[in-house]
Coordinates of C-alpha atoms in Angstrom, one line a residue:
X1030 CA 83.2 115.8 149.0
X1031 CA 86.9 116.1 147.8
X1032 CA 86.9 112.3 147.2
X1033 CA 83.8 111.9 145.4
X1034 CA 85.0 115.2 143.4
X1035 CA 88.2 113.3 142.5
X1036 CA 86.6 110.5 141.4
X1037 CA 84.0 112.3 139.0
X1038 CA 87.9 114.0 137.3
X1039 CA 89.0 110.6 137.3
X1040 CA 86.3 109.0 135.5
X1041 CA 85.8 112.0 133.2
X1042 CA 89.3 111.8 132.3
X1043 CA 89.4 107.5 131.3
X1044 CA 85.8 108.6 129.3
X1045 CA 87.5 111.7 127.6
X1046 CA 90.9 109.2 126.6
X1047 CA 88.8 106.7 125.9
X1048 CA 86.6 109.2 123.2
X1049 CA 90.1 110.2 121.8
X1050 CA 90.1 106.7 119.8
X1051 CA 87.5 105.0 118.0
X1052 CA 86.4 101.2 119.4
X1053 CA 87.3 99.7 116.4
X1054 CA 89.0 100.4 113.0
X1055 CA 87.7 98.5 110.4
X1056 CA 90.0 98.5 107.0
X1057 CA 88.2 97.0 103.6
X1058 CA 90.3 96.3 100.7
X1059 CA 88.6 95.3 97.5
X1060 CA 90.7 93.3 95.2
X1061 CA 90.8 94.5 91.7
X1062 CA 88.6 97.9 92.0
X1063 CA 88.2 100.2 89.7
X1064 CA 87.4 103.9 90.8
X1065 CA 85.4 104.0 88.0
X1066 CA 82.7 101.3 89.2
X1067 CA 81.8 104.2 91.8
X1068 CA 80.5 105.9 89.1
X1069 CA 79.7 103.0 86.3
X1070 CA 77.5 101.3 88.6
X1071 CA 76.5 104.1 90.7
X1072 CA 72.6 104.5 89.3
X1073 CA 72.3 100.8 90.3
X1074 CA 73.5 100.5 94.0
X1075 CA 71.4 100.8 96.8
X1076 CA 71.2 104.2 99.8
X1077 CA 73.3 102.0 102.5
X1078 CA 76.7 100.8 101.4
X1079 CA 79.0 102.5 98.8
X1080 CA 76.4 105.5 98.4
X1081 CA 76.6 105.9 102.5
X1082 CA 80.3 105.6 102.7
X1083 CA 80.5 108.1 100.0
X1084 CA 77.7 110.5 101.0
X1085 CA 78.5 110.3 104.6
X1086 CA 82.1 109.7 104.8
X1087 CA 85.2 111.5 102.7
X1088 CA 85.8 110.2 99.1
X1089 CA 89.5 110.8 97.5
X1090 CA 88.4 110.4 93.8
X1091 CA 91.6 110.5 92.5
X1092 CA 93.9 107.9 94.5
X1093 CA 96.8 106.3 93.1
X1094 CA 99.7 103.4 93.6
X1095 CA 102.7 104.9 93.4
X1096 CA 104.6 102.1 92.2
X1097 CA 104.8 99.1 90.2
X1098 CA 104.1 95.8 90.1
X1099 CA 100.5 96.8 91.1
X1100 CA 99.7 93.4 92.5
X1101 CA 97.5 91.9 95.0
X1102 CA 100.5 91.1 98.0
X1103 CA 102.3 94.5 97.1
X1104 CA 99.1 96.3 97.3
X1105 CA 97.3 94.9 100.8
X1106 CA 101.5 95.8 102.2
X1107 CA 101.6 99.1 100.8
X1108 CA 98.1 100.3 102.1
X1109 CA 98.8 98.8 105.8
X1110 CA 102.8 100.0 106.0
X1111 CA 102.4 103.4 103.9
X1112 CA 105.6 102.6 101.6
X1113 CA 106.4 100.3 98.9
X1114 CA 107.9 97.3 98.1
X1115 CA 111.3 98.7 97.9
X1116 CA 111.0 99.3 101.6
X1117 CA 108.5 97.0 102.8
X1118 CA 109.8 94.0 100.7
X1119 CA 106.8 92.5 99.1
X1120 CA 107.8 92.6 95.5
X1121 CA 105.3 90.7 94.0
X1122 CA 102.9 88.3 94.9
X1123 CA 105.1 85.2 94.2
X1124 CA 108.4 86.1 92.5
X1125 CA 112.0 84.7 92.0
X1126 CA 114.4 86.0 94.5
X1127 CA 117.4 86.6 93.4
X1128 CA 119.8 86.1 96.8
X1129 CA 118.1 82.5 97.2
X1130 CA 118.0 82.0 93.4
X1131 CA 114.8 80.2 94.0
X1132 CA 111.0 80.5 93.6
X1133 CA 109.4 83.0 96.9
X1134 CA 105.5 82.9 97.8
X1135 CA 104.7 86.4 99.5
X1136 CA 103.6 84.3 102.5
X1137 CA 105.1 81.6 102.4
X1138 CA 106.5 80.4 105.8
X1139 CA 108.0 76.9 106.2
X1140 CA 108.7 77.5 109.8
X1141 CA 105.1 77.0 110.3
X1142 CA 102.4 74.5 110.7
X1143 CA 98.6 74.5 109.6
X1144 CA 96.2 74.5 112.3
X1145 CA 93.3 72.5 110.2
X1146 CA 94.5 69.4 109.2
X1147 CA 94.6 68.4 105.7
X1148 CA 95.4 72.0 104.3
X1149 CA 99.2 71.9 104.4
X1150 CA 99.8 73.8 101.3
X1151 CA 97.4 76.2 102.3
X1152 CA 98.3 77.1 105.7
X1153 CA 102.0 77.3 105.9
X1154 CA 101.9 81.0 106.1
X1155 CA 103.0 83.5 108.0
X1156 CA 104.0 87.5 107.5
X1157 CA 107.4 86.7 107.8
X1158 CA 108.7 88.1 104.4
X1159 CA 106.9 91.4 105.3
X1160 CA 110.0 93.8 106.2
X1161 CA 108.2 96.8 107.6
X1162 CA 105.7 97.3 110.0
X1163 CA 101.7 97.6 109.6
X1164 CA 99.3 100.0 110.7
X1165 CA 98.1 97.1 113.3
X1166 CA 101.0 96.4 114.6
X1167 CA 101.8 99.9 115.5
X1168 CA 98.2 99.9 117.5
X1169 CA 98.8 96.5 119.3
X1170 CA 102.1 99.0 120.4
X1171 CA 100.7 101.6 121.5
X1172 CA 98.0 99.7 123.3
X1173 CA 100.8 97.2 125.1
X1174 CA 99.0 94.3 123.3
X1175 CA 95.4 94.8 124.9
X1176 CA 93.7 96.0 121.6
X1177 CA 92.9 93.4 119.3
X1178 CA 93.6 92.8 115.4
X1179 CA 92.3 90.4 113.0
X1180 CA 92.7 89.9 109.8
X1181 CA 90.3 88.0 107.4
X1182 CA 90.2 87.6 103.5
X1183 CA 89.4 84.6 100.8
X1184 CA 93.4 84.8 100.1
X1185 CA 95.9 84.4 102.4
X1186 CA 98.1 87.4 101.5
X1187 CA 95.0 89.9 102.0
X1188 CA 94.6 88.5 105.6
X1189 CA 98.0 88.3 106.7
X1190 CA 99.8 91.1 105.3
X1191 CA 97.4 94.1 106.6
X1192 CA 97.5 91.8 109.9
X1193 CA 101.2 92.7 110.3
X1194 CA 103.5 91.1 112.8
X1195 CA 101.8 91.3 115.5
X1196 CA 98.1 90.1 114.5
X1197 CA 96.1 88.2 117.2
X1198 CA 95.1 86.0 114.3
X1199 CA 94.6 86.3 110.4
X1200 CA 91.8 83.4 108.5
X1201 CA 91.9 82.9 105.7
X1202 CA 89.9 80.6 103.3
X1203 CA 91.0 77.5 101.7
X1204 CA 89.9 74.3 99.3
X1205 CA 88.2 72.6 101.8
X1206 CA 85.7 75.3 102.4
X1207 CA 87.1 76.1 106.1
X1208 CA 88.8 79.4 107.3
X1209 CA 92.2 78.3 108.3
X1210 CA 95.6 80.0 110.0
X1211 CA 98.9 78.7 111.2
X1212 CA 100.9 77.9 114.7
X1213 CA 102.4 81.7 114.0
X1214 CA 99.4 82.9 115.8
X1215 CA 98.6 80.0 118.1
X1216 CA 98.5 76.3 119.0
X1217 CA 94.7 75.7 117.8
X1218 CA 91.9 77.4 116.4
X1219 CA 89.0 79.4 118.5
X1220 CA 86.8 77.1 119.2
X1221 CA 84.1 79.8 117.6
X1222 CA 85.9 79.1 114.2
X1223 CA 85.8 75.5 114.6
X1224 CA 82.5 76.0 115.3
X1225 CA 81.9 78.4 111.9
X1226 CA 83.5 75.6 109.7
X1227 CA 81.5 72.5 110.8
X1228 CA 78.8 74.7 109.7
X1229 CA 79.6 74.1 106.4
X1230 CA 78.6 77.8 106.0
X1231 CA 79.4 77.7 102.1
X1232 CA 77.2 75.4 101.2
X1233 CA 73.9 76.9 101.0
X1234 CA 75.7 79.6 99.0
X1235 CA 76.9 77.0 96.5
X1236 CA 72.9 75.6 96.2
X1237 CA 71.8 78.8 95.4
X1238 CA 73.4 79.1 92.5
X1239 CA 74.6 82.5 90.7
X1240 CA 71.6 84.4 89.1
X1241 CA 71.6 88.0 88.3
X1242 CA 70.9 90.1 90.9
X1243 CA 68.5 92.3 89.3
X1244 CA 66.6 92.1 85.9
X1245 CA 68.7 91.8 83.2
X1246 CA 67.9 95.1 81.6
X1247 CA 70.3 96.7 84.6
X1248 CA 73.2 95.8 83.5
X1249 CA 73.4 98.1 80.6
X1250 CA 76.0 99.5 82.0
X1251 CA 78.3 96.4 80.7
X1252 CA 78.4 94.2 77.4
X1253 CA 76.1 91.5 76.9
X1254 CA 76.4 88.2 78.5
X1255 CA 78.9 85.7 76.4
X1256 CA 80.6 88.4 74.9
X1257 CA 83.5 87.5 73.2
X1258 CA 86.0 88.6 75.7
X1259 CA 85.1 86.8 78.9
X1260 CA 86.5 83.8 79.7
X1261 CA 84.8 80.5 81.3
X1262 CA 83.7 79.5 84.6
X1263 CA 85.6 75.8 85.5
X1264 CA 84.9 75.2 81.9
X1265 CA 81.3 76.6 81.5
X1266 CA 80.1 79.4 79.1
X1267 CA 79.9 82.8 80.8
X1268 CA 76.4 82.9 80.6
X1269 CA 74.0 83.7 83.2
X1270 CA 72.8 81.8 85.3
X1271 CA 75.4 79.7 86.8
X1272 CA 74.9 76.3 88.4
X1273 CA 77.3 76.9 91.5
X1274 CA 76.3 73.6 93.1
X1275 CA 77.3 71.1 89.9
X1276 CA 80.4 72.9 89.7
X1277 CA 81.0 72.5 93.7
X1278 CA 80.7 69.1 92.9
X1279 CA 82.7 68.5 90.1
X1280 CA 85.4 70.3 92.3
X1281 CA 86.0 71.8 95.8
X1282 CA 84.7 74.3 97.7
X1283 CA 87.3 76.9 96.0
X1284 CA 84.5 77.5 93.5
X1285 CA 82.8 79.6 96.0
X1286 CA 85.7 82.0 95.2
X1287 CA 84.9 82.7 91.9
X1288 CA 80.8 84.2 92.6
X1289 CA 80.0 86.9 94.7
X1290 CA 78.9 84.8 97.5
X1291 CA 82.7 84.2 98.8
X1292 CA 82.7 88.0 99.8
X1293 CA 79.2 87.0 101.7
X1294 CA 81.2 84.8 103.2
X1295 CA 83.7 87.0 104.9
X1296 CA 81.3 89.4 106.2
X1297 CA 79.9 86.1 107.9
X1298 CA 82.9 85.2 109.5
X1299 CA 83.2 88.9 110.2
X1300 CA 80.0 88.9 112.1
X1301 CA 81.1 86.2 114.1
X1302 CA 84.5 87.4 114.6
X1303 CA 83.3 90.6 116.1
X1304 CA 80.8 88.7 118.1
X1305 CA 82.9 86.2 119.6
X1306 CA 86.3 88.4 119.8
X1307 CA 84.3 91.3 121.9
X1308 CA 85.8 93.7 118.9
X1309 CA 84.9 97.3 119.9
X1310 CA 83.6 96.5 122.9
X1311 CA 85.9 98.3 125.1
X1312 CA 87.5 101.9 125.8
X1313 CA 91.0 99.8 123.8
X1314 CA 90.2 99.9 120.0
X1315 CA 90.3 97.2 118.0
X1316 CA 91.1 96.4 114.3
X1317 CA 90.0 94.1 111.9
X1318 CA 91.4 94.0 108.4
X1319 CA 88.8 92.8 105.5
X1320 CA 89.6 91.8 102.0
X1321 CA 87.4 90.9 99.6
X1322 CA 89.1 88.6 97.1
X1323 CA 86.1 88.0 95.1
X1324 CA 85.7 90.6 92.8
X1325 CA 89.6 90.1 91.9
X1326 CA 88.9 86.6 90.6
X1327 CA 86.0 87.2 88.7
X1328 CA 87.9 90.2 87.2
X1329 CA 90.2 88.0 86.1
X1330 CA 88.0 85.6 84.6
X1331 CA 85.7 87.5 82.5
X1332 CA 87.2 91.2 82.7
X1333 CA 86.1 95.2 83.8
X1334 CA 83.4 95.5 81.0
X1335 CA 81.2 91.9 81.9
X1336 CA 77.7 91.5 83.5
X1337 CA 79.5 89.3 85.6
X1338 CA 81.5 92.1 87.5
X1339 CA 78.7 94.5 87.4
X1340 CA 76.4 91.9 89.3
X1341 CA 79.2 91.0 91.7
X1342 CA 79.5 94.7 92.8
X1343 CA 75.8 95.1 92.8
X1344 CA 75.9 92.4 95.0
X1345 CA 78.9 94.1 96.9
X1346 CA 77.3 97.0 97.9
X1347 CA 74.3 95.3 99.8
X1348 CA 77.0 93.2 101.6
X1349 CA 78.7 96.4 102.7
X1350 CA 75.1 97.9 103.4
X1351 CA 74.1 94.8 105.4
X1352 CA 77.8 94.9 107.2
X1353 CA 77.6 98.5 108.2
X1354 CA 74.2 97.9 109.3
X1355 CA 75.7 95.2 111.8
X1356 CA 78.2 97.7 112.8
X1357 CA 75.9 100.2 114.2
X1358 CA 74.6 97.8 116.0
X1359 CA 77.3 95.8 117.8
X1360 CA 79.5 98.7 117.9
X1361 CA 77.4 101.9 117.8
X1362 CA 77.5 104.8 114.7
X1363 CA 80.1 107.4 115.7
X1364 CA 82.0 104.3 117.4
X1365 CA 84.0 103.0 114.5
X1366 CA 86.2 104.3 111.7
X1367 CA 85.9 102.3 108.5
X1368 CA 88.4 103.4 105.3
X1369 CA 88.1 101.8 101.7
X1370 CA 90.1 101.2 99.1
X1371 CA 91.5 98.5 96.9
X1372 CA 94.8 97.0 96.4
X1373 CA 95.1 97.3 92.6
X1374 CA 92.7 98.5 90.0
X1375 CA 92.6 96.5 86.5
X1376 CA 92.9 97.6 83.3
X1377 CA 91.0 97.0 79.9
X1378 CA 90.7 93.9 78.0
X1379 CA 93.4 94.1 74.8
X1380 CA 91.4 91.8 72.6
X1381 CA 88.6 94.5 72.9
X1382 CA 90.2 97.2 73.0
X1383 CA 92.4 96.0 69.3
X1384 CA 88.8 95.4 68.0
X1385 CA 88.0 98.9 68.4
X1386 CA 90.9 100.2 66.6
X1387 CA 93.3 100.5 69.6
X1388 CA 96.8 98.8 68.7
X1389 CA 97.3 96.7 71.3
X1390 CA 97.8 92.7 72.2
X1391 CA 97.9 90.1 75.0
X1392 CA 101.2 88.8 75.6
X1393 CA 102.1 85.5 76.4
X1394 CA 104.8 85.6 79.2
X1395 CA 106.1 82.3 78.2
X1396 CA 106.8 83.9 74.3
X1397 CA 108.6 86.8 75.8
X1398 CA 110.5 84.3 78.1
X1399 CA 111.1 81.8 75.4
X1400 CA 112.4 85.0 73.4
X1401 CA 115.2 86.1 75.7
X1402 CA 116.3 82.6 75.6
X1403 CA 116.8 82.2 71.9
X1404 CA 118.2 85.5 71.7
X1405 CA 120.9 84.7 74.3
X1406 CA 121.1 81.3 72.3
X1407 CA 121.8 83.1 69.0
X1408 CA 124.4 86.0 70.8
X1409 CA 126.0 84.4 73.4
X1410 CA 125.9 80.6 72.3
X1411 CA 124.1 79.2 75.7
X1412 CA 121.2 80.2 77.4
X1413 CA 122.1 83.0 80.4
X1414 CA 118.6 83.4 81.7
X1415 CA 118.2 81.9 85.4
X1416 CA 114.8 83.3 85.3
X1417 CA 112.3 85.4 83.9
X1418 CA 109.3 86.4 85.7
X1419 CA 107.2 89.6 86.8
X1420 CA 109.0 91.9 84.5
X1421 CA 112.2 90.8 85.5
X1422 CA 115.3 89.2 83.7
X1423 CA 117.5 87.3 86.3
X1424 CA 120.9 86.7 84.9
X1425 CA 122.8 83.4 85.6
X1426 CA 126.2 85.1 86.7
X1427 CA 127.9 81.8 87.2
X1428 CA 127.7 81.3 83.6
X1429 CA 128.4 84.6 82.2
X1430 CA 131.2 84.8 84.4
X1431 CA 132.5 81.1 83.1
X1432 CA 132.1 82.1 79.9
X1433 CA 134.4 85.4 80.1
X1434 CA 131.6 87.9 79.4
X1435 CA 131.0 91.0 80.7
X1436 CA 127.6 91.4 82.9
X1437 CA 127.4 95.3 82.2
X1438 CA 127.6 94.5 78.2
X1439 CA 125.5 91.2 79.0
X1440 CA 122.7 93.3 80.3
X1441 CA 123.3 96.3 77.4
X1442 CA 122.7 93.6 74.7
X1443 CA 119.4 92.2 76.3
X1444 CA 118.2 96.2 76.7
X1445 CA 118.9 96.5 73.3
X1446 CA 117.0 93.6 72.2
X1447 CA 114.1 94.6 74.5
X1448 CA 113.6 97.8 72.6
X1449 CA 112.9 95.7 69.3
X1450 CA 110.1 94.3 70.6
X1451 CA 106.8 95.9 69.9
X1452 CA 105.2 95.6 73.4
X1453 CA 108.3 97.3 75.2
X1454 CA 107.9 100.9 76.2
X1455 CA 111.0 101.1 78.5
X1456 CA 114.0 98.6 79.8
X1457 CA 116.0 99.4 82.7
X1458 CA 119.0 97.9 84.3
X1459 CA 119.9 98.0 88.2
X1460 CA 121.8 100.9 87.7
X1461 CA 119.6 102.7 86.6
X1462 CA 116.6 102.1 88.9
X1463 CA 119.1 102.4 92.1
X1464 CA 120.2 105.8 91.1
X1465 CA 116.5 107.2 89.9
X1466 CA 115.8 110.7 90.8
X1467 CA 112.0 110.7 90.8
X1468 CA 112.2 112.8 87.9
X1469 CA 111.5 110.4 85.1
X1470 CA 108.2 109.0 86.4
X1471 CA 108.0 105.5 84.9
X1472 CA 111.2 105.2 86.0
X1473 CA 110.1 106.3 89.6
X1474 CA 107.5 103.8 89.6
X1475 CA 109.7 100.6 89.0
X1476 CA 112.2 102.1 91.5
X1477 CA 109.7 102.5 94.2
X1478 CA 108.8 99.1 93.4
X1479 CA 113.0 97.6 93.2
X1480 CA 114.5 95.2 95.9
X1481 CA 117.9 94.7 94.7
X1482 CA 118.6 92.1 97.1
X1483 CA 115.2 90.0 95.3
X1484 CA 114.3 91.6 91.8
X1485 CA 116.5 91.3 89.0
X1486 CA 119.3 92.4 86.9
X1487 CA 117.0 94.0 84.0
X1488 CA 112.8 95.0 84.5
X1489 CA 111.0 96.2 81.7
X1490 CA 107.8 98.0 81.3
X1491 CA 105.2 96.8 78.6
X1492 CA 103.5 99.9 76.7
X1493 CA 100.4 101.7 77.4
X1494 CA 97.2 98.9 76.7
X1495 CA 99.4 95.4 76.3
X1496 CA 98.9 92.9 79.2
X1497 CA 100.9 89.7 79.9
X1498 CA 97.5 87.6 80.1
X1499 CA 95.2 85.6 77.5
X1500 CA 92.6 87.2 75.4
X1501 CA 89.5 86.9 77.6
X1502 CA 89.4 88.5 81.1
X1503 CA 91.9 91.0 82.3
X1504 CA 95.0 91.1 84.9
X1505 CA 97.4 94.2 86.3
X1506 CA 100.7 94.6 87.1
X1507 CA 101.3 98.1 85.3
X1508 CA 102.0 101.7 86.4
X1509 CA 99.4 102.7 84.5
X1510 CA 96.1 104.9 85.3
X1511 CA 94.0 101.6 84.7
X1512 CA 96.0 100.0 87.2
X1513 CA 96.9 102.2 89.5
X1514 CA 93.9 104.3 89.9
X1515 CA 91.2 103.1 93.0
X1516 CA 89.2 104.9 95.5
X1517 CA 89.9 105.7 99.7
X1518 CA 87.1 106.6 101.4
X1519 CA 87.1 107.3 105.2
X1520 CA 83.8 107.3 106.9
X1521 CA 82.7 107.2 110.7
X1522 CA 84.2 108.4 113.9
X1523 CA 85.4 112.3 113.7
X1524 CA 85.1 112.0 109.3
X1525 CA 83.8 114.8 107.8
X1526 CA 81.4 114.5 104.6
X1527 CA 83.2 115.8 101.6
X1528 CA 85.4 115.0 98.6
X1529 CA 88.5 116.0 96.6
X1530 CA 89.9 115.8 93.8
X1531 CA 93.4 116.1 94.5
X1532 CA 95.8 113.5 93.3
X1533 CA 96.4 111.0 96.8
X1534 CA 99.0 108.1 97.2
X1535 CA 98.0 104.9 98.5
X1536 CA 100.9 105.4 100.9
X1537 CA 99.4 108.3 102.3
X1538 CA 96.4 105.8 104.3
X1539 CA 98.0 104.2 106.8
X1540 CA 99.8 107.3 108.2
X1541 CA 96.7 109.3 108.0
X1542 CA 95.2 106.2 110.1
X1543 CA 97.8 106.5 112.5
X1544 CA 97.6 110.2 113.2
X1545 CA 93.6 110.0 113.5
X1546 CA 94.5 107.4 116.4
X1547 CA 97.5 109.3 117.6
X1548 CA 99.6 106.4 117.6
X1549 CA 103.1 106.1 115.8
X1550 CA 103.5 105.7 112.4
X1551 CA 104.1 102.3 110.6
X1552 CA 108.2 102.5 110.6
X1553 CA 108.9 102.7 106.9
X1554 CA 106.6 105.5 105.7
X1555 CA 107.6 108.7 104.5
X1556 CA 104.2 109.8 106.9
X1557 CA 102.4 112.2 104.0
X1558 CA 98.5 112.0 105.4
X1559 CA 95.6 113.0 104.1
X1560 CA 95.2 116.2 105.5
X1561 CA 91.5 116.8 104.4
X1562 CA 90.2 114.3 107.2
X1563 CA 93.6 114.6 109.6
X1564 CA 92.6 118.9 109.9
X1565 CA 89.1 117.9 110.0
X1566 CA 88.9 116.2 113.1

């Protein structure tokens, strides 16, 4: 009687440990979203994906970055190590580093080899650069390496990054229409992803072609089709609808990319990754790490206010729908904890925004670079710009020391100049970012955002509206509201329905992850959670 008693307190207590974590975490990141498209499009999505996160789960409706460059690599770091690039290291998505004085892809990793032949460039890649650690790699920790994480994404950076250092694997997608990783994670693919790739799972996607999702007078929500202010689609008007197949064709499969179908495609692989990976189907929880890179390219391409973005999250939300469906399923409701948010938001296109009376203009990042030049040219009688790029002016020390000049009056002069131009708001040198105080807040944002041992000797910040981008589509980068502003939401195991308003940091996620799991925090954040869900449970 004692044993069998024992062994009901044993068992009771591996069950009761066992409830104390959920079977699987699953993170989404949605490249380029606007919190505002929760509301814009809201009248138009279905019961079952963004409505169900946000009626079910706990929406922070006013979310911010807390830095700048508000790109796609600093954002997928930032949300998975709860600090910024000044800590975690990923100042940009490609960027000049000024201690190697060359040319640095967030990724990069020549250390490495690709694991699908043919797709060198693209799978050289590794989270190397990444200097902190990751949500995920703080659970493969505190599990001793049992719990699995997996990171998948169109782009490299948005699998690899929230993967950490520790990732059993990240895919990602490349040219050739195949999900692909590198020898950092293991000698050869799964055979289940060999198997997903033969399939040649794209393809139908292509053939179908990209009509609207629902009839046309839906989308009033956005400007017409061919407005002015979109840009093309490998060279074809931005009219609906879109012959995916002739331009698959005419090109590779990276087309799939640019349509909604290539975020389709990663809840496919997900599928299968869950299936074949046993994800959540143990008392050890798992993680997988989703981007969708999608919406982020077509964003780009024709810009926050097009039919074309409007149908794409239409199309979104019955992916999510369909996804947490599966989930349920495979994994059970009240099994998993899902959180949502996006890595950047994206601001307003300046061509229409000037044609409604707003003074503002695209910039063309070559002028402004070609500009510095001449203006050294003309002061300083040789050109003493090793590179400009990302907001930053990287001196050539070499020569201004050669020359006799000093850097400190070097750097006043350029400053100087800066301020004449019309798009400049504010210039700052090194000094000045090193020794911020948090109490000038633009200047808190590029400081939060500074590397000293990469970035450069001058960054500038362009004023309220201007964008470094052509005049059709849209692009980020600033440490403004339309760029920093996107949604969390936290649904599923122990979450609480409810809302706030309160003003968030994207920084406060991954610590408020890691408390709900009771596991240590990633090892750069300053570990501010979100106390509204962290109480809760």
């Amino acid at each position: 009687m004692k044993k069998f008693i024992w062994i009901v307190t044993i068992v009771f207590s591996i069950l009761t440990k066992a409830q104390e974590r959920p079977k699987l975490v699953v993170g989404i990141v949605v490249d380029q979203m606007k919190m505002e498209y929760l509301y814009r499009f809201q009248s138009d999505f279905s019961n079952n994906g963004f409505k169900r996160l946000m009626q079910q789960g706990y929406t922070f409706e006013n979310a911010h970055y807390n830095y700048m460059p508000t790109y796609t690599a600093p954002g997928h770091a930032s949300v998975y190590t709860g600090t910024t690039p000044a800590l975690h290291g990923i100042v940009s998505n490609e960027w000049f580093h000024r201690t190697l004085k060359k040319d640095v892809y967030c990724t990069d990793d020549a250390s490495v080899t690709t694991l699908v032949p043919g797709t060198e460039s693209e799978g050289k890649m590794s989270p190397k650069n990444l200097q902190s650690s990751t949500i995920t790699d703080e659970l493969k920790l505190s599990t001793n390496f049992q719990g699995k994480v997996i990171g998948i994404s169109i782009k490299d950076r948005g699998a690899i990054l929230p993967a950490g250092h520790f990732a059993d694997w990240a895919f990602w997608y490349c040219k050739t229409g195949e999900f692909i990783s590198s020898s950092y994670y293991g000698t050869t693919l799964p055979s289940w992803v060999d198997d997903f790739n033969k399939e040649k799972n794209y393809i139908p996607y292509a053939q179908k072609g990209w009509e609207l999702f629902k009839p046309k007078e839906a989308y009033n929500e956005s400007l017409p089709d061919d407005n002015p202010y979109e840009g093309q689609l490998y060279k074809k008007q931005p009219f609906f609808p879109y012959n995916m197949k002739e331009m698959l064709d005419n090109n590779d499969a990276g087309v799939l990319r640019v349509s909604p179908y290539g975020n389709n495609l990663i809840v496919d692989f997900a599928k299968r990754a869950i299936e074949k990976e046993n994800l959540g189907k143990d008392a050890v929880t798992d993680f997988l790490a989703l981007s969708f890179s999608s919406t982020d390219y077509i964003g780009h391409t024709f810009g926050p206010r097009s039919i074309e973005i409007q149908d794409t999250y239409l199309r979104l939300d019955q992916t999510i729908a369909e996804f947490l469906n599966y989930l349920d399923t495979t994994v059970g409701k009240g099994n998993y904890l899902v959180f949502l948010t996006a890595d950047h938001a994206g601001a307003e296109n300046a061509t229409y925004l000037k044609d409604h009376k707003y003074d503002v203009n695209s910039i063309n990042y070559k002028n402004v670079e070609s500009d510095l030049k001449d203006f050294s040219k003309t002061t300083f009688g040789d050109d003493l710009i090793l590179n400009y790029s990302s907001f930053n002016v990287h001196f050539d020390k070499d020569k201004i020391k050669a020359k006799g000049l000093n850097l400190t009056d070097v750097k006043q002069s350029f400053k100087d100049y800066l301020y004449t131009k019309e798009y400049v708001k504010r210039v700052f040198t090194e000094e000045e970012i090193l020794s911020a105080t948090g109490n000038d807040v633009i200047l808190d944002y590029v400081a939060k955002g500074y590397d000293p041992t990469q970035n450069g000797e001058l960054y500038f910040v362009y004023k309220p509206g201007y964008l470094e981008y052509s005049t059709t589509g849209t692009t980020h980068g600033s440490p403004y509201t339309y760029d920093t502003h996107v949604p969390i939401i936290f649904y599923g195991w122990h979450i609480k329905k409810g809302k706030t308003n309160d003003r968030k940091e994207i920084t406060q996620i991954a610590p408020t992850v890691t408390q709900l799991l009771k596991i240590s925090m990633p090892n750069s954040t300053k570990g501010k959670v979100l106390t509204e869900i962290v109480d809760a449970k």
